[in-house]
Coordinates of C-alpha atoms and ligand atoms in Angstrom, one line a residue:
M1 CA 0.0 0.0 0.0
D2 CA 1.4 3.4 -0.9
I3 CA 1.5 6.3 1.5
E4 CA -1.5 8.1 0.1
E5 CA -3.6 4.9 0.4
D6 CA -2.3 4.5 3.9
I7 CA -3.5 8.0 4.8
R8 CA -6.9 7.4 3.2
A9 CA -7.3 4.1 5.0
L10 CA -6.5 5.9 8.2
Q11 CA -9.0 8.6 7.6
L12 CA -11.6 6.0 6.8
D13 CA -10.7 4.2 10.0
S14 CA -11.5 7.2 12.1
A15 CA -14.6 8.0 10.1
E16 CA -15.9 4.5 10.6
E17 CA -15.3 4.8 14.3
N18 CA -17.8 7.6 14.4
N19 CA -20.0 6.2 11.8
G20 CA -22.3 9.2 11.8
A21 CA -24.3 7.5 14.6
I22 CA -24.9 9.3 17.9
N23 CA -23.3 7.4 20.7
P24 CA -25.9 7.2 23.4
E25 CA -23.2 7.8 25.9
D26 CA -22.1 11.0 24.2
A27 CA -25.7 12.1 24.1
Q28 CA -25.9 11.6 27.8
L29 CA -22.9 13.7 28.3
E30 CA -24.4 16.5 26.2
Q31 CA -27.5 16.4 28.4
V32 CA -25.3 16.8 31.4
E33 CA -23.6 19.7 29.7
E34 CA -27.0 21.3 29.0
V35 CA -28.0 21.0 32.5
D36 CA -24.8 22.6 33.5
K37 CA -25.8 25.7 31.4
M38 CA -22.2 26.1 30.6
D39 CA -22.7 26.2 26.9
E40 CA -20.3 29.0 26.4
D41 CA -17.6 26.8 27.8
S42 CA -18.2 23.9 25.5
K43 CA -18.1 25.8 22.2
P44 CA -15.6 24.1 19.9
N45 CA -12.4 25.9 19.7
T46 CA -11.6 26.1 16.0
T47 CA -8.3 28.0 16.0
V48 CA -5.1 26.2 16.6
S49 CA -4.2 26.0 20.2
S50 CA -3.4 29.7 20.9
E51 CA -6.7 30.3 22.4
E52 CA -6.2 27.4 24.7
V53 CA -2.8 28.8 25.8
Q54 CA -4.4 32.1 26.6
Q55 CA -7.2 30.5 28.4
A56 CA -4.9 28.3 30.3
E57 CA -2.7 31.3 31.2
A58 CA -5.7 33.2 32.3
E59 CA -7.3 30.4 34.1
V60 CA -4.5 28.4 35.7
S61 CA -4.9 29.9 39.1
H62 CA -5.4 28.7 42.6
K63 CA -7.5 29.9 45.4
E64 CA -6.4 29.5 48.9
V65 CA -9.1 28.2 51.1
R66 CA -8.8 29.6 54.6
A67 CA -11.2 28.7 57.3
P68 CA -11.6 31.6 59.7
E69 CA -10.8 29.5 62.7
V70 CA -7.6 28.0 61.5
E71 CA -4.9 28.7 63.9
E72 CA -1.6 29.1 62.1
P73 CA 1.0 26.7 63.4
S74 CA 4.0 28.4 65.0
K75 CA 7.3 28.6 63.2
E76 CA 8.7 25.8 65.3
E77 CA 5.8 23.5 64.5
V78 CA 6.5 23.9 60.8
G79 CA 9.9 22.5 61.4
N80 CA 8.9 19.5 59.3
K81 CA 8.3 17.0 62.1
K82 CA 5.6 15.6 60.0
R83 CA 6.1 14.9 56.3
H84 CA 4.2 17.1 53.8
L85 CA 2.3 15.8 50.8
N86 CA 0.2 17.5 48.2
V87 CA -3.0 15.5 47.4
V88 CA -5.0 16.3 44.3
F89 CA -8.7 15.5 44.3
I90 CA -9.6 14.5 40.8
G91 CA -12.6 12.9 39.0
H92 CA -15.6 13.6 36.9
V93 CA -17.7 16.7 37.3
D94 CA -20.0 16.5 40.4
A95 CA -18.4 13.3 41.8
G96 CA -18.1 15.0 45.1
K97 CA -14.5 16.3 45.2
S98 CA -15.2 19.6 46.9
T99 CA -17.8 18.1 49.2
T100 CA -15.3 15.5 50.4
G101 CA -12.5 18.1 50.7
G102 CA -14.9 20.4 52.7
Q103 CA -15.9 17.5 54.9
I104 CA -12.2 16.7 55.6
L105 CA -11.7 20.3 56.8
F106 CA -14.8 20.2 58.9
L107 CA -13.8 16.8 60.5
S108 CA -10.3 18.1 61.2
G109 CA -11.9 20.9 63.2
Q110 CA -11.1 23.8 60.8
V111 CA -14.7 24.8 60.1
D112 CA -17.2 25.3 62.9
D113 CA -20.9 24.5 63.0
R114 CA -21.8 28.2 62.7
T115 CA -20.0 28.5 59.3
I116 CA -21.6 25.3 58.1
Q117 CA -25.0 26.7 59.1
K118 CA -24.2 29.9 57.1
Y119 CA -23.2 27.8 54.1
E120 CA -26.4 25.7 54.4
K121 CA -28.5 28.9 54.2
E122 CA -26.5 30.3 51.4
A123 CA -26.7 27.1 49.4
K124 CA -30.4 26.9 50.0
D125 CA -30.9 30.5 48.8
K126 CA -29.2 29.5 45.6
S127 CA -31.4 26.3 45.4
R128 CA -28.3 24.2 45.8
E129 CA -29.1 22.7 49.3
S130 CA -26.8 19.8 49.1
W131 CA -23.8 21.8 48.0
Y132 CA -23.1 23.4 51.4
M133 CA -20.1 21.2 52.2
A134 CA -18.6 22.0 48.8
Y135 CA -18.9 25.7 49.7
I136 CA -15.9 25.2 52.0
M137 CA -13.7 24.6 49.0
D138 CA -15.7 26.5 46.4
T139 CA -15.1 29.9 47.6
N140 CA -15.9 32.2 44.7
E141 CA -19.3 33.3 43.6
E142 CA -19.3 31.7 40.2
E143 CA -18.4 28.4 41.7
R144 CA -21.2 28.6 44.3
L145 CA -23.8 29.7 41.7
K146 CA -23.0 27.0 39.2
G147 CA -22.0 24.3 41.8
K148 CA -18.8 23.7 39.8
T149 CA -15.3 24.2 40.9
V150 CA -13.3 26.4 38.4
E151 CA -10.1 27.2 40.2
V152 CA -8.0 24.6 42.0
G153 CA -8.9 25.1 45.7
R154 CA -6.1 24.7 48.2
A155 CA -6.5 23.9 51.8
H156 CA -4.4 22.3 54.6
F157 CA -5.0 19.6 57.1
E158 CA -3.1 17.2 59.3
T159 CA -3.4 13.6 60.3
E160 CA -1.4 11.6 62.9
T161 CA 1.7 11.4 60.7
S162 CA 1.5 13.9 57.9
R163 CA 0.6 17.4 56.8
F164 CA -1.5 17.5 53.6
T165 CA -2.3 20.2 51.1
I166 CA -5.5 19.4 49.3
L167 CA -5.6 20.6 45.7
D168 CA -9.3 20.4 44.8
A169 CA -9.3 20.2 41.0
P170 CA -12.3 21.0 38.8
G171 CA -14.0 18.1 37.1
H172 CA -15.7 20.0 34.3
K173 CA -14.0 19.3 31.0
S174 CA -13.6 23.0 30.2
Y175 CA -11.3 23.4 33.1
V176 CA -8.9 20.5 32.4
P177 CA -5.9 22.9 32.2
N178 CA -6.6 23.9 35.8
M179 CA -6.8 20.2 36.7
I180 CA -3.4 19.6 35.0
S181 CA -1.9 22.5 37.0
G182 CA -3.2 20.9 40.2
A183 CA -2.1 17.4 39.4
S184 CA 1.4 18.5 38.3
Q185 CA 2.0 19.6 41.9
A186 CA 0.7 16.5 43.6
D187 CA 2.3 13.5 45.1
I188 CA -0.9 11.5 45.6
G189 CA -4.3 11.6 43.9
V190 CA -7.7 11.0 45.5
L191 CA -9.9 9.9 42.6
V192 CA -13.4 10.6 43.6
I193 CA -16.0 8.4 41.8
S194 CA -19.8 8.8 42.3
A195 CA -21.5 5.5 43.0
R196 CA -24.9 7.1 42.3
K197 CA -26.9 5.3 39.6
G198 CA -25.9 6.6 36.2
E199 CA -23.2 8.9 37.5
F200 CA -20.4 6.4 37.7
E201 CA -21.3 5.3 34.1
T202 CA -21.2 8.9 32.8
G203 CA -17.8 9.6 34.3
Y204 CA -16.3 6.3 33.2
E205 CA -17.4 6.3 29.6
R206 CA -15.3 7.7 26.7
G207 CA -15.2 11.4 27.0
G208 CA -15.8 11.3 30.8
Q209 CA -13.3 12.9 33.0
T210 CA -12.7 9.9 35.2
R211 CA -10.6 8.4 32.4
E212 CA -9.0 11.6 31.3
H213 CA -8.0 12.6 34.8
V214 CA -6.5 9.2 35.6
Q215 CA -4.4 9.2 32.5
L216 CA -3.3 12.8 33.1
A217 CA -2.5 12.1 36.8
K218 CA -0.3 9.2 35.9
T219 CA 1.6 11.2 33.3
L220 CA 2.0 14.1 35.6
G221 CA 3.7 12.0 38.2
V222 CA 0.9 11.2 40.6
S223 CA 2.2 7.7 41.5
K224 CA -0.4 6.7 44.1
L225 CA -4.1 6.8 43.9
L226 CA -6.8 6.4 46.5
V227 CA -10.0 5.6 44.7
V228 CA -12.8 6.8 46.8
V229 CA -16.2 5.4 45.8
N230 CA -18.4 8.3 47.0
K231 CA -22.1 8.9 47.5
M232 CA -22.5 5.5 49.0
D233 CA -25.3 7.0 51.1
D234 CA -27.3 7.9 48.0
P235 CA -30.7 6.2 47.9
T236 CA -29.8 4.6 44.6
V237 CA -26.8 2.9 46.3
N238 CA -27.6 2.6 49.9
W239 CA -24.2 1.2 50.8
S240 CA -24.6 -1.7 48.4
N241 CA -21.6 -4.0 48.4
E242 CA -22.5 -5.1 44.9
R243 CA -22.4 -1.6 43.5
Y244 CA -19.1 -1.0 45.1
A245 CA -17.7 -4.3 43.7
E246 CA -19.1 -3.5 40.3
I247 CA -17.3 -0.1 40.2
E248 CA -14.0 -1.6 41.5
S249 CA -14.1 -4.4 39.0
K250 CA -14.6 -1.9 36.1
M251 CA -12.0 0.5 37.3
V252 CA -9.2 -2.1 38.0
P253 CA -8.5 -3.0 34.3
F254 CA -8.6 0.6 33.3
L255 CA -6.2 1.7 36.0
K256 CA -3.9 -1.1 35.1
S257 CA -3.9 0.0 31.4
S258 CA -3.2 3.5 32.6
G259 CA 0.0 2.3 34.2
Y260 CA -1.0 1.9 37.8
N261 CA 0.1 -1.2 39.7
V262 CA -3.2 -2.4 41.0
K263 CA -3.2 -5.3 43.4
K264 CA -6.6 -5.9 44.8
G265 CA -6.9 -5.2 48.5
I266 CA -4.9 -3.7 51.2
K267 CA -3.2 -5.6 54.1
F268 CA -3.0 -4.8 57.7
F269 CA 0.5 -5.7 58.6
W270 CA 2.5 -5.0 61.8
S271 CA 0.0 -2.4 62.8
T272 CA 0.1 -0.4 59.5
W273 CA -1.8 -0.6 56.3
I274 CA 0.3 -1.8 53.4
L275 CA -0.8 0.0 50.3
F276 CA -0.3 -0.7 46.7
D277 CA -0.3 2.0 44.1
V278 CA -4.0 2.0 44.1
V279 CA -6.4 1.6 47.0
F280 CA -10.2 1.6 46.9
L281 CA -12.5 2.6 49.7
P282 CA -16.2 3.4 50.0
I283 CA -17.1 6.8 51.6
S284 CA -19.8 9.4 51.8
G285 CA -18.3 12.8 51.6
L286 CA -21.7 14.4 52.3
I287 CA -22.3 12.6 55.6
G288 CA -18.7 12.2 56.4
A289 CA -18.7 8.4 56.6
N290 CA -15.3 6.4 56.6
I291 CA -13.3 9.6 56.3
K292 CA -11.7 10.5 59.6
T293 CA -12.9 7.5 61.6
R294 CA -13.5 3.9 60.5
M295 CA -16.8 2.9 59.0
D296 CA -19.6 2.8 61.5
K297 CA -20.9 -0.8 61.2
S298 CA -24.5 0.4 61.5
I299 CA -24.0 2.3 58.3
C300 CA -22.1 -0.3 56.3
S301 CA -21.5 -3.7 57.8
W302 CA -19.3 -5.2 55.1
W303 CA -16.4 -2.7 54.9
T304 CA -13.5 -3.8 57.1
G305 CA -10.8 -1.8 55.5
P306 CA -9.3 1.6 56.4
C307 CA -10.9 5.0 56.5
L308 CA -9.6 7.8 54.2
F309 CA -7.3 9.4 56.9
E310 CA -5.7 6.0 57.6
A311 CA -5.1 5.3 54.0
L312 CA -3.6 8.7 53.4
D313 CA -1.4 8.3 56.5
S314 CA 0.0 5.0 55.2
I315 CA 0.8 6.1 51.7
E316 CA 4.5 6.1 50.9
V317 CA 5.8 8.2 48.1
P318 CA 9.2 8.0 46.5
P319 CA 11.6 10.3 48.4
R320 CA 12.8 13.4 46.7
D321 CA 16.5 14.4 47.1
P322 CA 17.0 17.2 49.6
N323 CA 20.6 17.4 48.5
G324 CA 19.9 17.5 44.8
P325 CA 20.2 20.7 42.7
F326 CA 17.4 23.1 43.6
R327 CA 14.4 23.1 41.3
M328 CA 11.1 24.9 42.0
P329 CA 8.8 25.5 39.0
I330 CA 7.0 28.8 39.5
I331 CA 3.2 28.6 39.3
D332 CA 2.5 32.2 40.3
K333 CA 4.2 35.4 41.3
F334 CA 3.2 38.7 42.9
K335 CA 4.7 41.9 44.2
D336 CA 5.0 42.2 48.0
M337 CA 8.1 43.9 49.5
G338 CA 10.1 42.5 46.6
T339 CA 9.0 39.8 44.3
V340 CA 7.3 36.7 45.7
V341 CA 7.1 33.4 43.7
M342 CA 5.0 30.4 44.5
G343 CA 5.7 26.8 43.7
K344 CA 6.5 23.3 44.9
V345 CA 10.1 22.2 45.5
E346 CA 10.8 19.2 43.3
S347 CA 14.5 18.8 44.2
G348 CA 17.0 20.3 46.7
T349 CA 16.7 22.6 49.6
V350 CA 16.4 26.4 49.8
T351 CA 17.7 28.5 52.7
E352 CA 17.2 32.2 53.4
G353 CA 20.2 34.0 52.0
D354 CA 20.8 31.6 49.1
S355 CA 21.7 32.9 45.7
L356 CA 19.7 31.2 42.9
L357 CA 18.9 31.6 39.2
V358 CA 15.5 32.3 37.7
M359 CA 15.5 30.2 34.5
P360 CA 15.4 30.3 31.5
N361 CA 16.2 34.0 31.8
K362 CA 19.3 33.4 33.9
T363 CA 18.5 36.2 36.3
H364 CA 20.6 36.0 39.5
V365 CA 18.4 36.5 42.6
K366 CA 18.8 36.3 46.3
V367 CA 16.4 34.6 48.6
V368 CA 15.2 37.1 51.3
G369 CA 12.4 35.0 52.8
V370 CA 11.0 31.4 52.6
Y371 CA 7.4 30.8 53.7
I372 CA 5.5 27.6 54.1
D373 CA 1.7 28.3 54.3
D374 CA 2.5 31.9 55.2
N375 CA 4.9 30.9 58.0
K376 CA 8.4 32.2 57.7
V377 CA 10.9 29.3 57.9
R378 CA 14.7 29.4 57.5
R379 CA 14.9 26.5 55.1
A380 CA 12.6 24.2 53.2
G381 CA 13.2 20.9 51.4
P382 CA 11.6 18.9 48.6
G383 CA 7.8 18.4 48.5
E384 CA 7.0 21.7 50.2
N385 CA 4.8 24.3 48.7
L386 CA 6.6 27.6 49.1
R387 CA 6.4 31.3 48.7
V388 CA 9.9 32.6 48.2
R389 CA 10.6 36.3 48.4
L390 CA 13.4 37.3 46.0
S391 CA 15.5 40.4 45.5
G392 CA 17.2 41.1 42.2
I393 CA 14.2 40.6 39.9
D394 CA 11.0 42.4 39.0
D395 CA 7.8 40.4 39.2
E396 CA 7.1 41.4 35.6
D397 CA 10.1 39.5 34.4
I398 CA 8.8 36.2 35.7
L399 CA 6.2 34.0 34.0
A400 CA 4.5 30.9 35.3
G401 CA 6.6 28.0 34.0
F402 CA 9.9 29.7 34.9
V403 CA 12.0 27.6 37.3
L404 CA 13.9 28.8 40.4
S405 CA 17.1 26.9 40.1
S406 CA 20.5 26.3 41.7
V407 CA 23.4 28.3 40.3
A408 CA 25.9 25.5 40.3
K409 CA 23.6 23.1 38.4
P410 CA 20.9 25.1 36.7
I411 CA 18.0 23.8 34.7
F412 CA 18.4 25.0 31.1
G413 CA 16.0 26.5 28.7
V414 CA 15.4 24.8 25.4
T415 CA 13.3 25.4 22.3
E416 CA 13.2 21.8 21.2
F417 CA 13.6 18.3 22.6
V418 CA 13.2 14.7 21.7
A419 CA 10.2 13.0 23.4
Q420 CA 8.5 9.6 23.5
L421 CA 4.8 10.1 23.0
Q422 CA 1.8 7.9 23.6
I423 CA -0.9 9.0 21.3
L424 CA -4.2 8.7 23.2
E425 CA -7.0 10.1 21.0
L426 CA -6.6 12.4 18.0
L427 CA -9.4 14.6 16.9
D428 CA -11.7 13.3 14.2
N429 CA -9.8 12.4 11.1
A430 CA -6.6 13.9 12.3
I431 CA -3.3 12.2 11.6
F432 CA -0.3 12.7 13.6
T433 CA 2.6 13.8 11.4
A434 CA 5.4 16.3 11.4
G435 CA 3.7 19.7 11.4
Y436 CA 1.1 18.8 14.0
K437 CA 0.5 21.6 16.4
A438 CA -0.7 21.3 20.0
V439 CA -0.4 22.8 23.4
L440 CA 2.3 21.5 25.6
H441 CA 1.7 21.2 29.3
I442 CA 4.9 20.4 31.3
H443 CA 5.1 21.2 35.0
S444 CA 3.8 24.7 35.2
V445 CA 4.6 25.6 31.5
V446 CA 1.8 26.0 29.0
E447 CA 3.2 26.6 25.5
E448 CA 2.2 26.1 21.9
C449 CA 4.4 23.5 20.2
E450 CA 4.9 21.8 16.9
I451 CA 6.0 18.3 16.1
T452 CA 8.9 18.8 13.7
E453 CA 10.0 15.2 13.1
L454 CA 8.7 11.7 13.7
I455 CA 11.9 9.8 14.5
E456 CA 10.6 6.3 15.0
Q457 CA 7.5 4.3 15.9
I458 CA 7.8 2.0 18.9
D459 CA 6.0 -1.2 19.4
P460 CA 3.7 -0.6 22.4
K461 CA 4.1 -4.2 23.6
T462 CA 7.8 -4.8 23.3
R463 CA 8.8 -1.1 23.6
K464 CA 11.3 -1.7 20.8
A465 CA 11.6 0.4 17.6
M466 CA 9.4 -0.9 14.8
K467 CA 9.5 1.7 12.1
K468 CA 12.1 4.4 11.4
R469 CA 10.9 7.9 10.4
P470 CA 7.2 7.0 9.9
L471 CA 5.3 9.6 7.9
F472 CA 2.4 9.5 10.3
V473 CA 1.0 7.5 13.2
K474 CA -2.5 6.9 14.5
N475 CA -4.4 6.5 17.8
G476 CA -2.7 4.3 20.4
A477 CA 0.8 4.6 18.7
V478 CA 3.9 5.1 20.7
V479 CA 6.3 7.4 18.8
K480 CA 9.6 9.1 19.3
C481 CA 9.5 12.6 17.9
R482 CA 11.1 16.0 18.0
I483 CA 9.0 18.8 19.5
Q484 CA 9.6 22.5 19.0
V485 CA 8.4 25.6 20.9
N486 CA 8.7 29.3 20.1
S487 CA 10.2 30.5 23.3
L488 CA 12.7 29.0 25.7
I489 CA 11.2 26.6 28.2
C490 CA 12.7 24.8 31.1
V491 CA 12.4 21.0 31.0
E492 CA 14.5 18.1 32.3
L493 CA 15.1 14.6 31.1
F494 CA 12.4 12.3 32.4
S495 CA 15.1 9.9 33.7
D496 CA 16.7 12.7 35.8
F497 CA 13.6 14.5 37.2
P498 CA 10.4 12.7 36.3
Q499 CA 8.3 15.5 37.6
L500 CA 9.9 18.0 35.2
G501 CA 10.2 15.6 32.3
R502 CA 6.7 14.4 31.7
F503 CA 4.1 16.3 29.8
T504 CA 0.8 16.2 28.0
L505 CA -0.2 17.5 24.6
R506 CA -3.7 19.0 24.1
T507 CA -5.6 20.3 21.1
E508 CA -8.9 22.0 21.0
G509 CA -9.5 21.2 24.6
K510 CA -8.7 17.5 24.5
T511 CA -5.7 15.6 25.7
I512 CA -4.3 13.9 22.6
A513 CA -1.0 12.5 23.9
V514 CA 1.1 12.1 27.0
G515 CA 4.9 11.9 26.8
K516 CA 8.3 12.0 28.4
V517 CA 11.4 14.1 27.6
M518 CA 14.1 11.7 26.3
K519 CA 16.8 13.9 24.9
L520 CA 17.8 17.6 25.2
P521 CA 19.9 19.4 22.7
A522 CA 23.6 19.1 23.4
V523 CA 24.1 22.9 23.7
S524 CA 21.3 24.3 25.8
A525 CA 21.0 27.9 26.7
Ligands
GTP601 P1 -16.9 19.8 40.3 O1 -16.0 20.7 41.1 O2 -17.8 20.6 39.5 O3 -16.1 18.9 39.4 O4 -17.7 18.9 41.3 P2 -17.3 18.1 42.6 O5 -16.7 16.8 42.3 O6 -16.5 19.0 43.4 O7 -18.7 17.8 43.3 P3 -19.4 18.6 44.5 O8 -18.6 18.4 45.8 O9 -19.6 20.0 44.1 O10 -20.7 17.8 44.6 C1 -21.6 17.7 43.6 C2 -23.0 17.3 44.1 O11 -22.9 15.9 44.6 C3 -23.5 18.1 45.3 O12 -24.9 18.2 45.1 C4 -23.2 17.3 46.5 O13 -24.1 17.5 47.6 C5 -23.4 15.9 45.9 N1 -22.6 14.9 46.7 C6 -21.2 15.0 47.0 N2 -20.8 14.0 47.8 C7 -21.9 13.3 48.1 C8 -22.2 12.2 48.9 O14 -21.3 11.6 49.5 N3 -23.4 11.7 49.0 C9 -24.5 12.3 48.3 N4 -25.7 11.8 48.5 N5 -24.3 13.4 47.6 C10 -23.0 13.9 47.4
MG602 MG1 -15.6 20.8 43.0

């Protein structure tokens, strides 16, 4: 078959997949969209990527959720006696992420009954009675009105052994760039699934965000997942063991195919829970069951596993190197007695007084203050979310995606790199060739990019090269290719710093591929 025939066959393939028929599942999704009354968000984006970049730049923002009663821990307490982990809450729209996040804050004593009553009244006034718990996380007016998270909510809580930052991602498909930004900072994911009749199905089907979020989370370095089967109290579920087992049995093969090591179950061993990459548990975010304390047998007699706090406590994540070269991708910046940058430390340690570089601009800066959750600390290590006050740079000279970096071993800026891509789902009739344009999301960078060369196609099973310089590839292919961007961006080899070397490609609001950086140009600048 010659190439043109090949291409035609490919186009036919994808045309046949759609077949002109309406997939009932898609139709269902559309209904959900209509109910959402968010039509303006679901308009197809016809121009190539740049709109998405702008949208992402405008939208990728976070809101700090502060409960009025929270007592800030003293400087000494922040001395890292407990480990710190970022937990991203992901899952399909309305699965109950914000409700569960809000319940966690309530149960850990950070929101009092009076505030809850106030939220109950406010929710009722907006005819959203059941949303009051979500109001703890959804703090802005638009979110409360529509009952949808838009910006990633951030809040903090502690268990016996750990300090956690919750990153409450939006589930709606219009806000996937915000979800990506949240997940790229996270160590662990809590995948919230609604057990309510029909809701699990809508989230799980093609086009549902349960699938997309899992694949994105894996690519973005979220190595452990707690799958919470939520809304178990709903009348259509009523704590049914069968429904729970059905959801678990459908999710397991999918999670496996997404690269998570799923071993069924969880073992209680030497007084701690041994967890695999993935752990399932039933909860009700709304009534707060199996979250802070073990399941009340009068509510659900069959569950003998851990509660959410226990599971979170026992999770072990790969250690980051406190002595490695300093790397902190910048997610946000502002002016406040100098320039303050925000981000998560991916490698190394920062101490007040350090000299660092802001890359890729190579600006020398001095660290004049380090803050964890607003508390000034002298030094901070990997895994911490920081605000770092800098001298020697104007906030206008910093963009999200820049990296605060060690001087001795800086991260470099590049305009191209070689990557290995896994193509997930191309848009209708599209073929993946040199010249393909997409939006690249890598750590906190959002940048338009172009595929300039397909180097080789790789057999997904054997992971060995199977075709040199293919002219095009289709859905499901694994391909090594060269990617180019217009301005310098900071990336690392996946093998050196996985968190800074894995990325996603999106076009017209859809994730079309996930990838890892395999090779950087010899002379980087
Ligand atoms: P997005 O941010 O838009 O993606 O949604 P979300 O996942 O944050 O869902 P949210 O917490 O806003 O909850 C959506 C709806 O589900 C609200 O009406 C909640 O009251 C309801 N809900 C959430 N958790 C539970 C639960 O455990 N049981 C029941 N019965 N309803 C729940
Ligand atoms: Mg939400």
